[in-house]
Short mmCIF file of C-alpha atoms in Angstrom, two decimals:
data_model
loop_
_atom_site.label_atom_id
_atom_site.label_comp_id
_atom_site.label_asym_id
_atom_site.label_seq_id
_atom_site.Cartn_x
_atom_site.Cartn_y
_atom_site.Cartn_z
CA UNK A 1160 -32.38 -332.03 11.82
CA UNK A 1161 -30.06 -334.82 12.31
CA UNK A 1162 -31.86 -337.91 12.46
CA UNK A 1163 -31.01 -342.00 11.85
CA UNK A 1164 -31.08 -342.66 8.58
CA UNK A 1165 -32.67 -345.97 9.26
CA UNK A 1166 -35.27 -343.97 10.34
CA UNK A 1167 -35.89 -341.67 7.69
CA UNK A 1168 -35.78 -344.93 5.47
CA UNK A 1169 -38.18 -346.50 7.33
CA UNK A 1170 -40.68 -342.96 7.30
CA UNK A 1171 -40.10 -342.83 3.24
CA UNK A 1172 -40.99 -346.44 2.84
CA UNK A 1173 -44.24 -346.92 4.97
CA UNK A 1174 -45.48 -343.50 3.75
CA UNK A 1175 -44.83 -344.11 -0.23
CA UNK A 1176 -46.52 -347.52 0.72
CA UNK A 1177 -49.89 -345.55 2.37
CA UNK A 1178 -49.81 -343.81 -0.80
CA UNK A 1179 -49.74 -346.18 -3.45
CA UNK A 1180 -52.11 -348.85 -1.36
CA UNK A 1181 -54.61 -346.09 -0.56
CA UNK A 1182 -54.64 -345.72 -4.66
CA UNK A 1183 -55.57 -348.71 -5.40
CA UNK A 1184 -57.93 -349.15 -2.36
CA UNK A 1185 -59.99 -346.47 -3.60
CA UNK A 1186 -60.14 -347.63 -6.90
CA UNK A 1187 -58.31 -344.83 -8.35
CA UNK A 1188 -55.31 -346.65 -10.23
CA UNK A 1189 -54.41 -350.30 -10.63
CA UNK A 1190 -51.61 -351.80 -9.55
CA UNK A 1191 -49.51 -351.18 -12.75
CA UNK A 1192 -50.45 -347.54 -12.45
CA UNK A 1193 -49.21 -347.44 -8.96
CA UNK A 1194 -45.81 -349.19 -10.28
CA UNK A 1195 -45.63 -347.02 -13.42
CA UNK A 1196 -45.84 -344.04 -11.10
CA UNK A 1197 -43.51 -345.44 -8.93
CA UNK A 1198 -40.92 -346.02 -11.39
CA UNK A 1199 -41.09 -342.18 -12.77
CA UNK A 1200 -41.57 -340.68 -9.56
CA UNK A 1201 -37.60 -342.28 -9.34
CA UNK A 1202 -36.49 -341.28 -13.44
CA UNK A 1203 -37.98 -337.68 -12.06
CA UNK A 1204 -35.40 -337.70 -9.25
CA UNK A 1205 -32.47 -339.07 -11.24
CA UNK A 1206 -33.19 -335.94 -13.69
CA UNK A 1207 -33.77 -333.20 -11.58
CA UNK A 1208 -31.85 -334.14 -7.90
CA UNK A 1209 -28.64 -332.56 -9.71
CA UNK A 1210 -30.54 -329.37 -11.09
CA UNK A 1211 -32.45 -328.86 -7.80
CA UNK A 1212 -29.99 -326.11 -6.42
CA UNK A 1213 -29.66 -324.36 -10.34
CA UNK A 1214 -33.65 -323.93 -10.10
CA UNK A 1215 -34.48 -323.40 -6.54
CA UNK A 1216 -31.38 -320.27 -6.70
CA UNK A 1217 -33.15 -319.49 -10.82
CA UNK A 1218 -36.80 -319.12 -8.72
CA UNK A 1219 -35.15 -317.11 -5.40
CA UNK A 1220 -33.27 -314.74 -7.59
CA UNK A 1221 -34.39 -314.07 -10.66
CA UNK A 1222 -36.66 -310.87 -11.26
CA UNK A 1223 -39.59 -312.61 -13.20
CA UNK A 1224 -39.60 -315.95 -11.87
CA UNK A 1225 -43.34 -315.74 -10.68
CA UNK A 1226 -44.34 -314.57 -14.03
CA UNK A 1227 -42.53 -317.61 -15.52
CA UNK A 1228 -44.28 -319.90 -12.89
CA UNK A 1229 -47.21 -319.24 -12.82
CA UNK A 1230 -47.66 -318.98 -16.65
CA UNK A 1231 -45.93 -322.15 -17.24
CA UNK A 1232 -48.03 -323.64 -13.95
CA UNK A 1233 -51.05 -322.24 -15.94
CA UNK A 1234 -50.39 -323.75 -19.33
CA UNK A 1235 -49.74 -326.84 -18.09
CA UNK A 1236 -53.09 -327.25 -16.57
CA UNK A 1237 -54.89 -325.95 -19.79
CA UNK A 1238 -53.10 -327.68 -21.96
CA UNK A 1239 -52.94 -331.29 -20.48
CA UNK A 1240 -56.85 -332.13 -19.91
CA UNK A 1241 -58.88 -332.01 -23.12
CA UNK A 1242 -61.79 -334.31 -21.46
CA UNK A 1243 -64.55 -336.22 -23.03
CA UNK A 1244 -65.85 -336.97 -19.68
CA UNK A 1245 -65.04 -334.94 -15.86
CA UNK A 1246 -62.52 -336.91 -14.19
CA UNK A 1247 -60.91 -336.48 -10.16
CA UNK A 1248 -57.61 -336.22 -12.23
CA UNK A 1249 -58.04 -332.84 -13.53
CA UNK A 1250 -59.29 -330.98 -10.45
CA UNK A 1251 -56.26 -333.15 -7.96
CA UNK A 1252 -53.78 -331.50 -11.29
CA UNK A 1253 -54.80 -328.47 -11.20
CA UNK A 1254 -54.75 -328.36 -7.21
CA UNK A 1255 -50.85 -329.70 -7.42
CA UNK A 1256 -49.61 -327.29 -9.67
CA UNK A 1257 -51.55 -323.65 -8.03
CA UNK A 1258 -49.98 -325.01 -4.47
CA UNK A 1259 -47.03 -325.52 -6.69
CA UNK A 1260 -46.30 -321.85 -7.82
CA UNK A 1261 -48.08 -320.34 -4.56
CA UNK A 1262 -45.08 -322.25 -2.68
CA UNK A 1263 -42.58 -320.74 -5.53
CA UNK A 1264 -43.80 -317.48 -5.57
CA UNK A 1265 -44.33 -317.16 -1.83
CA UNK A 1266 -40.19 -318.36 -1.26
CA UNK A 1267 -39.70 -315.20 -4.22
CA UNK A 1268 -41.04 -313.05 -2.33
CA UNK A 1269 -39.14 -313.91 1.62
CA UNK A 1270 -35.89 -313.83 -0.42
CA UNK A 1271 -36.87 -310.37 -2.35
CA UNK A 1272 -38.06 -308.73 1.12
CA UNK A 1273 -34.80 -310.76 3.05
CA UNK A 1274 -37.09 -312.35 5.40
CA UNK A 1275 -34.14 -315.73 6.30
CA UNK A 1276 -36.90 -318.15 7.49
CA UNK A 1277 -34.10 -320.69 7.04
CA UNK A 1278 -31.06 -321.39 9.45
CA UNK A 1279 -27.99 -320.43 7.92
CA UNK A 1280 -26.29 -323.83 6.04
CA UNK A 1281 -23.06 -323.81 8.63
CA UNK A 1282 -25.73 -324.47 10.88
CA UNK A 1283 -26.62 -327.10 9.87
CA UNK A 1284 -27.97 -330.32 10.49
CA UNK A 1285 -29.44 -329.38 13.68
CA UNK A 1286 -29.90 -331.07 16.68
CA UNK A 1287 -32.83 -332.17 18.57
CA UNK A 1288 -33.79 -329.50 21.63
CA UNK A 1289 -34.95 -331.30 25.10
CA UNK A 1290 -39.22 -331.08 24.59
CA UNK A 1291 -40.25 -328.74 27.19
CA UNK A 1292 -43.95 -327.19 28.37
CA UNK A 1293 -43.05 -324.31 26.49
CA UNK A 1294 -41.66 -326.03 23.70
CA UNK A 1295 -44.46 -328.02 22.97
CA UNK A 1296 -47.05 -325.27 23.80
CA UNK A 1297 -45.76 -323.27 20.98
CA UNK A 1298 -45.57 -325.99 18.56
CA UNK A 1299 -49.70 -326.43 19.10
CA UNK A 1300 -49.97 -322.78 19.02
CA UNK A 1301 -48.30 -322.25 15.86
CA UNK A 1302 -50.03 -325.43 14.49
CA UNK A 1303 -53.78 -324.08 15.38
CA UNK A 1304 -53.27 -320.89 13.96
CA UNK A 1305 -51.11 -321.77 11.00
CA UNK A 1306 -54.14 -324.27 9.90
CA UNK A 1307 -56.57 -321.98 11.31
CA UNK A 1308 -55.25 -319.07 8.31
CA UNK A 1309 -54.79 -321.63 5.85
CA UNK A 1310 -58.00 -323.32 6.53
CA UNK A 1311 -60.09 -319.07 6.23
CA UNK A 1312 -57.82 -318.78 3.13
CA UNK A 1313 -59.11 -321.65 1.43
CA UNK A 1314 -62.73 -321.29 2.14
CA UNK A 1315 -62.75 -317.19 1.26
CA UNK A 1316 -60.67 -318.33 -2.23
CA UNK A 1317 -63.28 -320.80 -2.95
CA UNK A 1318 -66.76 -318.63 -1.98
CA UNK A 1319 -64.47 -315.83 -4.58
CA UNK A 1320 -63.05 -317.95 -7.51
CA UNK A 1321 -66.32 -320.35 -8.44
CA UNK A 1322 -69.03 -317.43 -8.59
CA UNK A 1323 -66.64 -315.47 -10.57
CA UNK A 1324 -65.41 -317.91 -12.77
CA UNK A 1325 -69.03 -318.76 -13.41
CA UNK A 1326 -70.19 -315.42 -14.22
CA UNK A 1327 -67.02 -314.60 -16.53
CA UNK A 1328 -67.48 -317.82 -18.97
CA UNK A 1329 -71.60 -317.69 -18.36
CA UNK A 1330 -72.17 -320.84 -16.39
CA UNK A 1331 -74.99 -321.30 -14.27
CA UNK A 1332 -74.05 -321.82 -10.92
CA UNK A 1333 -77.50 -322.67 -8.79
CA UNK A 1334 -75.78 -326.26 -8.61
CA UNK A 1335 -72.22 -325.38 -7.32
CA UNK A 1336 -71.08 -329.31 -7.68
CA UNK A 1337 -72.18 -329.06 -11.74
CA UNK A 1338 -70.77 -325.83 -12.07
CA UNK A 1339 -67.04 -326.99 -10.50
CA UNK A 1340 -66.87 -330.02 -13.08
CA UNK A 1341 -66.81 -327.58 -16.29
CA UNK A 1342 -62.51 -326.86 -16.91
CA UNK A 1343 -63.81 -323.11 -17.66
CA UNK A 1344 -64.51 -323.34 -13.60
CA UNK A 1345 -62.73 -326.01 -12.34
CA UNK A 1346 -58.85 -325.20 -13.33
CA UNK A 1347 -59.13 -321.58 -12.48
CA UNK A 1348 -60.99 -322.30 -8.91
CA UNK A 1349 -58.50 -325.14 -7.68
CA UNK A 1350 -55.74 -322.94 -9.31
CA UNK A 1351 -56.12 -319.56 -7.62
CA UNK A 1352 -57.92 -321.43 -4.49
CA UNK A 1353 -55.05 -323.97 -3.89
CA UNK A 1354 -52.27 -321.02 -5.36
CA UNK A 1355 -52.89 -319.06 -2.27
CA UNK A 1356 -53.41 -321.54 0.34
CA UNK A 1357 -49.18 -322.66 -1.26
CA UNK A 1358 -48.22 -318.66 -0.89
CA UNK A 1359 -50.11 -318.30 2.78
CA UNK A 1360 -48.19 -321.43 3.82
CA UNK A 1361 -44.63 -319.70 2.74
CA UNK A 1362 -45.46 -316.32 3.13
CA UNK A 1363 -48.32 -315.18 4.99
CA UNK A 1364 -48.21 -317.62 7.87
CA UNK A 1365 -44.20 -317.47 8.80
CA UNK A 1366 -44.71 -313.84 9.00
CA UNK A 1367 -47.84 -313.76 11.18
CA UNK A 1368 -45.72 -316.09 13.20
CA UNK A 1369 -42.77 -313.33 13.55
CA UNK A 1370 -44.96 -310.32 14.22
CA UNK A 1371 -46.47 -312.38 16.94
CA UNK A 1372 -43.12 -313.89 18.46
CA UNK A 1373 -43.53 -316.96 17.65
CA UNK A 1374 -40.80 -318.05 14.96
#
């Protein structure tokens, strides 16, 4: 949409500042964390704004892009938490990188099946339709049910993924909260959990959303 870009400034800054402050106000990270983070949140940018189109065409197009995802998604998780102790960090990691490839491999499959849930680029930017009754009344429709499936996807992924895990690596899981903070449970519940909820959000909702009308 075309928008001021005062106002998109303005958005960026006061959110990246909600982030950061509500960081340290939990007493998650210190202040040089925060700025640390900061800084190669930007080097990530600088490296990857130019290659964003070359990847995002690599994951739409190519035949085994979700196999390629969701391994690399997978090893990354394994591979970068060797714990003496359970930590937040692992669990929020794990979570990032299953929404991650669910989001990937959910936009795979709309380009694979030729569902364009995106205007066409000589479209765009757009512009800003008058807010009507009906308008709004089918942005609050599509908002209730769109959280409503995420929300039943989460909670059905989560009573699936932690019983199983527990009975493939022999955990015992009378006390579910002990059970989650062993990796053998933990990475492959927020993983497949949090994978789906990403794929539902590309995938599963914008379709429900045409076979009902209301794209």
């Amino acid at each position: 949409y075309q928008y001021p870009l005062v106002f998109g400034l303005i958005l960026a800054f006061c959110w990246c500042s909600l982030v950061c402050c509500s960081r340290i106000y939990m007493g998650m990270h210190s202040i040089l964390d925060v700025i640390a983070g900061f800084l190669y949140a930007i080097l990530i940018l600088v490296v990857f704004h130019p290659v964003v189109d070359l990847i995002d065409n690599f994951n739409l197009t190519y035949k085994y892009a979700p196999l390629i995802i969701i391994s690399l998604h997978l090893a990354l998780g394994i591979f970068s938490f060797t714990l003496d102790t359970w930590s937040t960090s692992r669990g929020d990691t794990a979570q990032i990188l299953g929404c991650g490839a669910g989001v990937a491999c959910g936009s795979h499959i709309n380009y694979i099946m030729g569902l364009k849930l995106d205007p066409p680029p000589d479209t765009l930017p757009l512009s800003l339709s008058s807010l009507t009754v009906t308008v709004f009344g089918k942005a609050i429709l599509r908002l209730l049910i769109g959280v409503i499936v995420l929300l039943l996807t989460k909670v059905a992924m989560k009573k699936a993924t932690i019983p199983l895990a527990c009975k493939i690596f022999c955990i015992p899981h009378d006390d579910i909260r002990k059970a989650r903070q062993r990796m053998e449970v933990e990475l492959p519940y927020r993983y497949i959990t949090y994978g789906m909820v990403g794929f539902s959000l590309m995938f599963i909702v914008p379709s429900l959303f045409h076979f009902i009308g209301l794209s």
